[in-house]
Coordinates of C-alpha atoms in Angstrom, one line a residue:
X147 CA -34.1 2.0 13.6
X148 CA -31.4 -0.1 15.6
X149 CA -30.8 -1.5 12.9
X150 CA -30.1 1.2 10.7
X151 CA -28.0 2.6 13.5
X152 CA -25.8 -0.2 14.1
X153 CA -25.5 -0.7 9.9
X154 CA -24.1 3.2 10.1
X155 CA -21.8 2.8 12.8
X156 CA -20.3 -0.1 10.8
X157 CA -19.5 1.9 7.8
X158 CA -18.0 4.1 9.6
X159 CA -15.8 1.7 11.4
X160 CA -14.8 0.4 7.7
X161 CA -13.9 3.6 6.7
X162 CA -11.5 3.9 9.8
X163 CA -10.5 0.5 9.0
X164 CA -8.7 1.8 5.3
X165 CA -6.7 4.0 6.8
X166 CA -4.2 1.6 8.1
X167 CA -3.3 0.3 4.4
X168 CA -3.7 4.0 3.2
X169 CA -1.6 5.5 6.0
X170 CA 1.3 2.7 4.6
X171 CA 0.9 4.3 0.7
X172 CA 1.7 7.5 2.0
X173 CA 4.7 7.5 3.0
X174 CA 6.0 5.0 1.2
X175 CA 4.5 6.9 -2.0
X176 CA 6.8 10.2 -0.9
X177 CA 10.0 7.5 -0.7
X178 CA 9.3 6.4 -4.2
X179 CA 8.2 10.1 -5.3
X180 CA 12.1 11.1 -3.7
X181 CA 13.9 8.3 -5.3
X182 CA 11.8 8.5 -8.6
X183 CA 12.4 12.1 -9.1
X184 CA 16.2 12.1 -8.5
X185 CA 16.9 9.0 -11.1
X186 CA 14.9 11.0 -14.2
X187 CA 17.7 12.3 -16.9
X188 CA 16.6 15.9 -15.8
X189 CA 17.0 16.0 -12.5
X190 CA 20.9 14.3 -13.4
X191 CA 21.5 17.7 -15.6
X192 CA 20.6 19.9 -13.3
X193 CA 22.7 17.5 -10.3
X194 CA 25.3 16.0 -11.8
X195 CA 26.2 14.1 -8.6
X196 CA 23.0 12.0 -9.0
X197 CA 24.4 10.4 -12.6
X198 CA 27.0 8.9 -10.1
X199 CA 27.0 5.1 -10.3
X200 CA 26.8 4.6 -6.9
X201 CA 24.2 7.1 -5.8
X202 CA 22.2 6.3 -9.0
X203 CA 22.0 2.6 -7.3
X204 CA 21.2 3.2 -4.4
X205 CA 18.5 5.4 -5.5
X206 CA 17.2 2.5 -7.8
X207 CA 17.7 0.2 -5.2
X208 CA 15.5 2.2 -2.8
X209 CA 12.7 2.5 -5.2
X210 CA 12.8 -1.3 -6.2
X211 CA 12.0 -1.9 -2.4
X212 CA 9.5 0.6 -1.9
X213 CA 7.7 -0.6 -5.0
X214 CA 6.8 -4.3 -3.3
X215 CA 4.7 -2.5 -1.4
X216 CA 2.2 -1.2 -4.7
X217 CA 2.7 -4.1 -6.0
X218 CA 0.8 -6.1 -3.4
X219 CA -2.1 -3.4 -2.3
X220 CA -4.8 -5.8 -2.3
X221 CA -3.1 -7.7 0.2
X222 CA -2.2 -4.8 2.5
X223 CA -6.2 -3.8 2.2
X224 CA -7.2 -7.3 3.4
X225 CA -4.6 -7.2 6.5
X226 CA -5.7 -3.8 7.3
X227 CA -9.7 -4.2 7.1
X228 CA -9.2 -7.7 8.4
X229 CA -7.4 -5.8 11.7
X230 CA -10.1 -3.1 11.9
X231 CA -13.3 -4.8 11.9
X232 CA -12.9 -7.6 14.2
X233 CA -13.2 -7.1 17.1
X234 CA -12.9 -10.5 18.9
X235 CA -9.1 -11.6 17.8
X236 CA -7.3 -9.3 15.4
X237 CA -4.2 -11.6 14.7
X238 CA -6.2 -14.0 13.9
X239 CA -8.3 -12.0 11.9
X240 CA -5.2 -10.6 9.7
X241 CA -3.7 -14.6 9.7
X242 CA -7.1 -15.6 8.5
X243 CA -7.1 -12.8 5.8
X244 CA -4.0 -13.5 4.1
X245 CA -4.9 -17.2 3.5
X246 CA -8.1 -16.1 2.4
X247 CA -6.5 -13.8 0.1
X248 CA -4.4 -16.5 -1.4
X249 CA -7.0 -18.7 -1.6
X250 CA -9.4 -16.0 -4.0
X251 CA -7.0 -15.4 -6.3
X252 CA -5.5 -19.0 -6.8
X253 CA -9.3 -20.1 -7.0
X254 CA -9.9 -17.1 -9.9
X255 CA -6.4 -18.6 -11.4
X256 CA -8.0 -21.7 -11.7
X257 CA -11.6 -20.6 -13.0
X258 CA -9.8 -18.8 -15.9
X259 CA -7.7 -22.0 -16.7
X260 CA -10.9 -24.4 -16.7
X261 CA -13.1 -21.6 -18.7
X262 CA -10.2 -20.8 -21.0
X263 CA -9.8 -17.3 -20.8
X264 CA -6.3 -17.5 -19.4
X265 CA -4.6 -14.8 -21.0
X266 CA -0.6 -14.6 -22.7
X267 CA 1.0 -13.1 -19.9
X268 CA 2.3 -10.6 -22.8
X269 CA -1.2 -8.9 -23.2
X270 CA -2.9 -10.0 -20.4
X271 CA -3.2 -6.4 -18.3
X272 CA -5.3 -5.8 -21.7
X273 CA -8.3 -8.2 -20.9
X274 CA -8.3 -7.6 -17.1
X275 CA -5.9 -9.8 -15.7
X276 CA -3.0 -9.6 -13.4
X277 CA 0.0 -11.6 -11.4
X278 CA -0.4 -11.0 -7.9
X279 CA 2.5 -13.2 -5.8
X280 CA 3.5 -14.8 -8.3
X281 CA -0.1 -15.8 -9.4
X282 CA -2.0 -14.7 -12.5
X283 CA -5.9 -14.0 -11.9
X284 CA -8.3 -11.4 -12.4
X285 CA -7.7 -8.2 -11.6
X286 CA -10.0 -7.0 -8.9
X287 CA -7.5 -4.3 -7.6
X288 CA -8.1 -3.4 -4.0
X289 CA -11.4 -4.5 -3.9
X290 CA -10.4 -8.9 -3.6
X291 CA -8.6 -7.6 -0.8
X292 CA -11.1 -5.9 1.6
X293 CA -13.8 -8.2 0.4
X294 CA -11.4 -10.9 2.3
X295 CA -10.9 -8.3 5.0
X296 CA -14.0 -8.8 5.4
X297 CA -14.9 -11.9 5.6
X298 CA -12.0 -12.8 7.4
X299 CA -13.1 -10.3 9.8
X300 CA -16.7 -11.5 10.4
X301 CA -15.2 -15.4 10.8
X302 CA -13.5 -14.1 13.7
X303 CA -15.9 -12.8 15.8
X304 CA -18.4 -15.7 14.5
X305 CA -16.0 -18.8 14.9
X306 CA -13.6 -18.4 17.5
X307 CA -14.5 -20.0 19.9
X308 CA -16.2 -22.7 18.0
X309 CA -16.3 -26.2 19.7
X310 CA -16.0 -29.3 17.3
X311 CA -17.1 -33.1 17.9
X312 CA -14.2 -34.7 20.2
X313 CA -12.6 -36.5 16.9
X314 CA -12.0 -32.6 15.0
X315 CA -11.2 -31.0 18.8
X316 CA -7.8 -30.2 17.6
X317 CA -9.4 -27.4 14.7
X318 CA -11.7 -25.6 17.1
X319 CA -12.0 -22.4 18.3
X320 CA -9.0 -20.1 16.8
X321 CA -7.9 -22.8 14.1
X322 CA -11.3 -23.0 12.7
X323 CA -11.3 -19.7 11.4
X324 CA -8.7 -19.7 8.6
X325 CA -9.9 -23.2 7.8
X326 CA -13.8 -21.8 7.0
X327 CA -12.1 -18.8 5.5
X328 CA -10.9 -20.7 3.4
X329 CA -13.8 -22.4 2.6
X330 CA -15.6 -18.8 1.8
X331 CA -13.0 -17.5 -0.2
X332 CA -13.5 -20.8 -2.7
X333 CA -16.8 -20.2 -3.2
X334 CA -16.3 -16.2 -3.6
X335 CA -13.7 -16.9 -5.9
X336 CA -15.3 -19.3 -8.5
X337 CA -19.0 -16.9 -8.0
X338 CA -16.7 -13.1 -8.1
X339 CA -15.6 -13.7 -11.6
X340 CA -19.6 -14.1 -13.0
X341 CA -20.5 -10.8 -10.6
X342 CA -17.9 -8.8 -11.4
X343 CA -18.5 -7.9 -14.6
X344 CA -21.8 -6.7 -13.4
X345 CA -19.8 -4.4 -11.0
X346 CA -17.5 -3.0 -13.3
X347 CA -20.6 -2.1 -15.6
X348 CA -22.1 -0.3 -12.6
X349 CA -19.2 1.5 -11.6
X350 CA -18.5 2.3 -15.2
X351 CA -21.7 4.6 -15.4
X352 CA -20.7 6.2 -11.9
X353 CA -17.6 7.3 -13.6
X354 CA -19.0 9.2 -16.5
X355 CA -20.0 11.8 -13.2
X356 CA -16.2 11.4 -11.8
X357 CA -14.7 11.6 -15.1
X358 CA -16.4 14.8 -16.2
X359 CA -15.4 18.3 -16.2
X360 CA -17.4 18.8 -13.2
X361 CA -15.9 15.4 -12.0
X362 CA -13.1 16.9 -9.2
X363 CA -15.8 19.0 -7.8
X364 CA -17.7 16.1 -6.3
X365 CA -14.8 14.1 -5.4
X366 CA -13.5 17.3 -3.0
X367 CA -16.6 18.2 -2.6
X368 CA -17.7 15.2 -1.2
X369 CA -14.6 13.8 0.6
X370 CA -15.0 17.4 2.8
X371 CA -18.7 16.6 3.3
X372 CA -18.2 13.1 4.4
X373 CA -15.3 14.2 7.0
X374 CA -17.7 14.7 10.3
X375 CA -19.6 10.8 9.5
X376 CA -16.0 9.4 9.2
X377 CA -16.9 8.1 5.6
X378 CA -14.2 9.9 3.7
X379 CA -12.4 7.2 3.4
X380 CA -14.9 5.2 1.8
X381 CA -15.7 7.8 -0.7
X382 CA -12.1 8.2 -1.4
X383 CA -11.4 4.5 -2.3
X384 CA -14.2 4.2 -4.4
X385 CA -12.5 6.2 -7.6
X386 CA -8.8 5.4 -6.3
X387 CA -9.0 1.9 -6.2
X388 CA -12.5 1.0 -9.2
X389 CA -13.5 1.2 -12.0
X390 CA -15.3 4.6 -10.4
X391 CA -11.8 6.3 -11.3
X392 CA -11.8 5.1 -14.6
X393 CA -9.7 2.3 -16.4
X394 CA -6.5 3.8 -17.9
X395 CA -4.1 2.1 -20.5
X396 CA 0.0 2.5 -20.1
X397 CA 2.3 1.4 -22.1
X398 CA -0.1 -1.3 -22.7
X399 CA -1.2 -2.5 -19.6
X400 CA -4.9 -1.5 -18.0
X401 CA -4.6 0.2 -14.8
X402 CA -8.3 -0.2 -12.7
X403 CA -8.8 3.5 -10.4
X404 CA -6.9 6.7 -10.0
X405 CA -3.8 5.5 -7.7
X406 CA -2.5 2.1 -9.8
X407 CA -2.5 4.7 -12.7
X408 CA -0.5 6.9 -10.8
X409 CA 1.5 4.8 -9.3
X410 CA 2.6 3.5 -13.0
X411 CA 3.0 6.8 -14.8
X412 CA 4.6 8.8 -11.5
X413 CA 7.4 5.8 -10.3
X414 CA 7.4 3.7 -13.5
X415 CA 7.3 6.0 -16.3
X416 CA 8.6 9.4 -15.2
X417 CA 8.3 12.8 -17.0
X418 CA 10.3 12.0 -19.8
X419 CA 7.5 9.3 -21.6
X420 CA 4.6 10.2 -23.4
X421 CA 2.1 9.2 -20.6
X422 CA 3.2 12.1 -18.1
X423 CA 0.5 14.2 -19.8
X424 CA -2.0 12.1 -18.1
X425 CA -0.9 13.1 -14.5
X426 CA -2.9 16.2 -14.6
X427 CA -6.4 13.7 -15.1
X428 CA -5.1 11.5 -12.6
X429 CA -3.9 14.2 -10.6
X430 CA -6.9 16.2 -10.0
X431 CA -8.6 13.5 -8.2
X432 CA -5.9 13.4 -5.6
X433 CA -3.4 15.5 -3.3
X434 CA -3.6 18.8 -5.1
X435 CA -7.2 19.2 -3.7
X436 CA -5.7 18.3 -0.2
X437 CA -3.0 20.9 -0.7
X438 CA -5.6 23.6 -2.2
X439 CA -7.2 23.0 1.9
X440 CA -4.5 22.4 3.8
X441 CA -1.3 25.5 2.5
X442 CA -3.8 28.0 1.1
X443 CA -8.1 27.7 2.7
X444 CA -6.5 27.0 5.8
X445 CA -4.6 29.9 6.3
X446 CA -7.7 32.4 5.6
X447 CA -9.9 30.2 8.0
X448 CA -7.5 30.4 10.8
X449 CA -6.8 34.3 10.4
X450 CA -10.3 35.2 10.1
X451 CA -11.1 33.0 13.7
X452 CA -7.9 35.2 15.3
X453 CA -9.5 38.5 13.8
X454 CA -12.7 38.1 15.1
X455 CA -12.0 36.1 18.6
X456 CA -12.2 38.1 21.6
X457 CA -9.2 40.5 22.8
X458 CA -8.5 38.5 25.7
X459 CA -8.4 35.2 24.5
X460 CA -5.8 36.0 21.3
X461 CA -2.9 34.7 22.9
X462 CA -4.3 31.2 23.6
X463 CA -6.4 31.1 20.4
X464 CA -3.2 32.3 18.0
X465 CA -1.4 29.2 19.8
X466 CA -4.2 26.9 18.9
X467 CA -4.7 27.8 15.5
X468 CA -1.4 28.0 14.6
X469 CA -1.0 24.4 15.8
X470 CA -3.8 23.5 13.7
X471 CA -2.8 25.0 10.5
X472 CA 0.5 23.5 10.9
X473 CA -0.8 20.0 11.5
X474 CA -2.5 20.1 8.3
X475 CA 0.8 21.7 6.3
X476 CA 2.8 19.4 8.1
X477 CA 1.2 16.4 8.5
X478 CA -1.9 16.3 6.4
X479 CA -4.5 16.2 9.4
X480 CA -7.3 18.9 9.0
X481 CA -10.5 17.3 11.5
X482 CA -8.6 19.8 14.1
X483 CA -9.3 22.9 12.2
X484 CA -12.8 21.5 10.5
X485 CA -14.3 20.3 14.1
X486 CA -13.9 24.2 15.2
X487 CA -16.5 24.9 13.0
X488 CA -18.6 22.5 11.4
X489 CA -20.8 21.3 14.0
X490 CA -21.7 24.9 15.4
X491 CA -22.1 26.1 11.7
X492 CA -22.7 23.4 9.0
X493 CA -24.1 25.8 6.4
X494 CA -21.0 27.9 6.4
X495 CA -19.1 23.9 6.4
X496 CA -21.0 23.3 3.2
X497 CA -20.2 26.7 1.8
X498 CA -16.2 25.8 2.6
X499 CA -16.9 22.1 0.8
X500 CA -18.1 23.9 -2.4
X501 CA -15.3 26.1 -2.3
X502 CA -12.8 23.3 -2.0
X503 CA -15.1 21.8 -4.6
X504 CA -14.5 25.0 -7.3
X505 CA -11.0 25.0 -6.9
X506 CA -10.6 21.8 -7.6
X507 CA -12.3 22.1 -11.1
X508 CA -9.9 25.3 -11.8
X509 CA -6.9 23.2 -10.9
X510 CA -8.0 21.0 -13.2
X511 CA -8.8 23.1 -16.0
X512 CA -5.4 24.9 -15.5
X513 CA -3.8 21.7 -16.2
X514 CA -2.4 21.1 -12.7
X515 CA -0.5 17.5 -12.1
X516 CA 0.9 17.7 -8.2
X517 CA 0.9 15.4 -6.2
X518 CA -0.1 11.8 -4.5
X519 CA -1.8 11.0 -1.9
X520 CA -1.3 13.2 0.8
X521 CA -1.6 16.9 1.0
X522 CA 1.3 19.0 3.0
X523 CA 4.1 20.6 2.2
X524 CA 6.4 18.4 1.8
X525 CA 4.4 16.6 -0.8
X526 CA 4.3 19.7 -2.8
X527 CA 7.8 20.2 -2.7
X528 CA 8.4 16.8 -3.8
X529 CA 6.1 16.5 -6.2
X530 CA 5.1 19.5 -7.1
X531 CA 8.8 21.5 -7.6
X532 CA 10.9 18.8 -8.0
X533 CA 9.3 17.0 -11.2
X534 CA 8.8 18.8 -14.2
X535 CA 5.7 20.3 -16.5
X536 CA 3.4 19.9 -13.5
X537 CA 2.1 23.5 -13.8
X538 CA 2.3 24.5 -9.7
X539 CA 2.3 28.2 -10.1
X540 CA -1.0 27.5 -11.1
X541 CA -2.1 26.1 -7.7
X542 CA -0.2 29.1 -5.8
X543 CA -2.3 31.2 -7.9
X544 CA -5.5 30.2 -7.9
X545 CA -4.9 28.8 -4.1
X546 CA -3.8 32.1 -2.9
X547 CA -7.2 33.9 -4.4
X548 CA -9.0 31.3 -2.8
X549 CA -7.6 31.5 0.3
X550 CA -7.8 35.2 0.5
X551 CA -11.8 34.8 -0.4
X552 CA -12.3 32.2 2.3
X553 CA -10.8 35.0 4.7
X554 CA -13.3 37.4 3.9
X555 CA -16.0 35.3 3.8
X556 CA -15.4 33.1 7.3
X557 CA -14.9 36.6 9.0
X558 CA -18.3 38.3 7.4
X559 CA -20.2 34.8 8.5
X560 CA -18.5 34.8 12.1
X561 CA -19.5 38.3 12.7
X562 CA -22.6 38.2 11.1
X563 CA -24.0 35.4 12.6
X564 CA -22.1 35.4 16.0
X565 CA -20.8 32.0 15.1
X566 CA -18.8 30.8 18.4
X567 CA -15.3 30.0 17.0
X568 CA -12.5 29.5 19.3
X569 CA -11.9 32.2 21.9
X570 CA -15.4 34.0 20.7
X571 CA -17.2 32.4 23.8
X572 CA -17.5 34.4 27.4
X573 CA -15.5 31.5 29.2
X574 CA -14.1 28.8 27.4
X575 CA -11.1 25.9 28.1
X576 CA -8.8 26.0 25.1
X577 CA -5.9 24.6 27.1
X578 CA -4.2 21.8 25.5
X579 CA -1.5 22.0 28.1
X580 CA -1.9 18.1 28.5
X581 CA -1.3 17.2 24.9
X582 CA 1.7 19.7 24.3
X583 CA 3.4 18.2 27.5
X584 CA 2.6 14.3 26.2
X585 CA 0.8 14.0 29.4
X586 CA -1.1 11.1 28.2
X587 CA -1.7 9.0 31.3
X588 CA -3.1 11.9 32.7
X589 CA -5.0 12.3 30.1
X590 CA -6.3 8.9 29.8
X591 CA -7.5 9.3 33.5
X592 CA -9.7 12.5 32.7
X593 CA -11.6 10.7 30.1
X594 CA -11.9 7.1 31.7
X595 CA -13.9 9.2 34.3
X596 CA -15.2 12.3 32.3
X597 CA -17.1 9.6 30.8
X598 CA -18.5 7.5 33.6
X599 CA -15.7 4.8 34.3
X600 CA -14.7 1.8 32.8
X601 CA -17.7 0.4 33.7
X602 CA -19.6 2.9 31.1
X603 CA -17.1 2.6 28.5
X604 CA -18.0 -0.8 26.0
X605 CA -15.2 0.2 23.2
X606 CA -12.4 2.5 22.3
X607 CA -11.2 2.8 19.0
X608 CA -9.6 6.0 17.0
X609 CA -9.0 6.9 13.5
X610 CA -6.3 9.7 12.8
X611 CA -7.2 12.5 14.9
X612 CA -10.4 11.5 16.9
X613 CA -11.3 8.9 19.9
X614 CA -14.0 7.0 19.0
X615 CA -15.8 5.0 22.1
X616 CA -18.9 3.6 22.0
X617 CA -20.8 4.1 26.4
X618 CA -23.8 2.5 28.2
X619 CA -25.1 5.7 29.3
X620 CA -24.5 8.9 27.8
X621 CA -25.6 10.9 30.6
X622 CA -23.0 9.8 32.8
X623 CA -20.6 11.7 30.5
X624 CA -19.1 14.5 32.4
X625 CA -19.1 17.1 29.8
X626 CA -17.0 19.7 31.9
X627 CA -14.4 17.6 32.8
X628 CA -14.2 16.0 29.8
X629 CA -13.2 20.2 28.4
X630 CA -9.8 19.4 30.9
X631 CA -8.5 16.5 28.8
X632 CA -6.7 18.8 26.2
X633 CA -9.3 17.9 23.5
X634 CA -10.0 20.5 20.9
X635 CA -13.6 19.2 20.9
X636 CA -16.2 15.9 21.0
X637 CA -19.4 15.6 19.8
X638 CA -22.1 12.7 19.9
X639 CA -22.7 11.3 16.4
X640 CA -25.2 8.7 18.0
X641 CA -26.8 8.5 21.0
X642 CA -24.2 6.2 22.6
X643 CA -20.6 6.7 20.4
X644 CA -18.8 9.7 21.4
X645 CA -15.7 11.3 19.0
X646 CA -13.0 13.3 21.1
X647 CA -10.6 15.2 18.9
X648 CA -7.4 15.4 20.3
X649 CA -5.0 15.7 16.7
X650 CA -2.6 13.3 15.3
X651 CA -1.4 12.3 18.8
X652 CA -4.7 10.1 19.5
X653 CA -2.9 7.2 19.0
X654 CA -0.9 7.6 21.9
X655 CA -3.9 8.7 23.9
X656 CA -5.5 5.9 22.6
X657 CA -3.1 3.4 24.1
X658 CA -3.0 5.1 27.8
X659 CA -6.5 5.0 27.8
X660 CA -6.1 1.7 27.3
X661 CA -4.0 0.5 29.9
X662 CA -6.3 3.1 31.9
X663 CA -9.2 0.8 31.2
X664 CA -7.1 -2.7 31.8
X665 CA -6.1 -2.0 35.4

């Protein structure tokens, strides 16, 4: 049972771990999306200022940039996984990733030289190969990158502090680690190539389900049901980044997963090529599902918790709610919003994951194409209105009607079943004075003690919304207290790891905690 336990809480910590490469793509995605959508021939017709030499460079120039960073995703994977799972040195975790990294794919490089399946660079995107840093070898997409993370990771915490005979004392402890990374990533690199093929075959079958008509309901589906475990990231990368998303062929290279498709026929090709008709198959796996939740369901949630809250607490609820919904519009964060209500009602949670679900399969059938990775407004401005044929209406319409369903039914189940939403209890704390002020030391203080001192505290991590600390004893946890933080909620997800939700400004909270915890 321990054992099972402590296998969970790992997955979880390596789905934490991707968002740190994913929270990169992001934003360098809506750069590129800006810069991509203002140098197509359209958008000059309509604004003749951008078909100005100078503007038209530096608009060029700003995409060439971005691009380095999709054009070495692996490597950005193994940093970031490398970072998030060790937990003895990072920076020596992340230094012992990269040379891993180079190591696997100059050791593929040279197992496709002595086997003689080196491909023409002309056609070699055709037969699954790909230059990474200057390197050509096989393309295993994201996936060479956190299996270094990885590995880089657990020679960390194994070997660094390893002593050595008095003749090798100058490569012990932290220099020992890249040196048997190394070491691993040579053998991984000459075995991988014989596995992977067995892999891709696997993942192959798992994407007839993705790659169906029915395929974007269990994508957003299943990325909402995952949300309270903290393994939606996980789910996520599996059809963005394998062979889970399908292998797609443009202008003939082979692009492995949903986003390096994307990221070719959105930056690269632009609407004017033949290929933009397949951004509403790659699309429909991505932000448009996000943006279905986040501008339209939302909405309808929220109003229906301010309909049926209790007279005297409306001010304080509307206040909270709006903040919420506005988080998510604005900055893609919905645990907020979810936490209000999945843990007190997780049937009427499931019922909200299959309507996500639906509307996802009638964006797709409408043809829909919006979108990257993330979800708010902005995104749908940019890549929704501001590129051509990609059919938004569609998700305004069938968004809206969603929306206004997901109203009627959240307010029927509240009142029905008494649910205790926000501001429906008899005396409840929804002041987040502390967090609106940035009061964070303050803050930090509250929690060190709420749960037990630092002497009950083992580990403090957070992911994008939510404290995650692993205590000694969780019934020195001061539960009341604990209310006065500013927290919109925290639940137990084992008997010993607490999550405290305090909204995209965990970070900072985070960091005085801390410092709270290092005095």
């Amino acid at each position: 049972m321990a054992r099972k336990k402590r296998f969970g809480d790992s997955v979880q910590k390596f789905g934490r771990t991707l968002l740190l490469p994913i929270g990169v793509l992001a934003p360098v995605g809506m750069i590129l999306g800006i810069s991509g959508a203002f140098v197509q021939p359209y958008m000059i017709e309509r604004f003749a200022f951008l078909g100005n030499d100078s503007v038209n460079a530096l608009l060029i120039s700003i995409r060439t940039i971005a691009s380095v960073v999709f054009d070495n995703i692996p490597l950005l994977f193994a940093m970031g996984v490398a970072y998030g799972m060790s937990k003895k040195d990072k920076g020596i975790s992340v230094f012992a990733a990269v040379t891993g990294y180079l190591t696997l794919i100059i050791t593929m490089n040279v197992w496709l030289t002595l086997t003689g399946k080196m491909a023409d660079p002309e056609i070699m995107t055709q037969v699954g190969q790909i230059n990474v840093l200057g390197i050509q070898t096989m393309n295993i997409s994201a996936a060479g990158g956190i299996i270094t993370g990885l590995i880089g990771a657990w020679a960390t915490d194994k070997f660094y502090n390893l002593e050595l005979p008095t003749a090798f004392a100058f490569f012990s402890g932290k220099k020992s680690v890249p040196i048997i990374t190394i070491g691993i990533m040579i053998a991984v690199g000459a075995l991988l190539p014989f596995i992977w093929e067995i892999f891709v075959g696997a993942l192959m079958k798992l994407s007839v389900v993705f790659l169906s008509t029915m395929g974007p309901f269990f994508t957003a589906a299943g990325e909402r049901l995952f949300i309270p475990f903290g393994l939606h990231h996980v789910w996520n990368a599996l059809f963005r980044f394998t062979e889970a998303g399908g292998s797609y062929i443009i202008d003939g290279q082979t692009f492995v997963g949903v986003v390096p498709a994307m990221n070719e026929v959105l930056f690269n090709q632009g609407p004017n090529t033949e290929y933009w008709s397949m951004m509403p198959e790659l699309t429909r796996f991505m932000a448009q599902q996000q943006m279905l939740v986040t501008l339209f369901l939302f909405p309808g949630i929220a109003f229906a918790m301010y309909k049926t809250t209790r007279e005297e607490n409306k001010i304080e609820v509307r206040s909270m709610l709006i903040t919420m919904v506005l988080t998510a519009m604005l900055g893609n964060v919905t645990e907020p919003l979810e936490f209000t209500f999945v843990f007190i009602a997780p049937l009427l949670f499931v019922v909200y994951a299959g309507i996500v679900g639906i509307g996802a399969v009638l964006l797709s059938l409408a043809n829909v194409g919006i979108g990257y990775i993330r979800g708010t407004i902005f995104d749908f401005a940019i890549f929704g209105l501001l590129y051509e044929r990609t059919n938004w209406i569609f998700l305004v319409l069938i968004g809206s009607g969603l929306g206004i369903l997901t109203y009627f039914l959240f307010k029927w189940a509240i009142l029905k079943y008494d649910i205790k939403t926000p501001g429906r209890e008899e005396s409840q704390n929804l002041d987040n004075t502390l967090i609106r002020e940035k009061r964070y030391d303050e803050i930090a203080g509250i929690v060190v003690e709420a749960l037990g001192g630092r002497n009950n505290i083992e580990t403090v991590e957070n992911c994008i919304t939510r404290l995650r600390i692993d205590i000694n004893d969780p019934r020195a946890v001061d539960k009341d207290l604990l209310e006065k933080s500013g927290s919109t909620g925290f639940f137990f997800p084992a008997d010993k790891h607490i999550h405290i939700v305090y909204g995209p400004q965990v970070e900072f909270v985070r960091n005085a905690v801390d410092e709270a915890l290092s005095k």
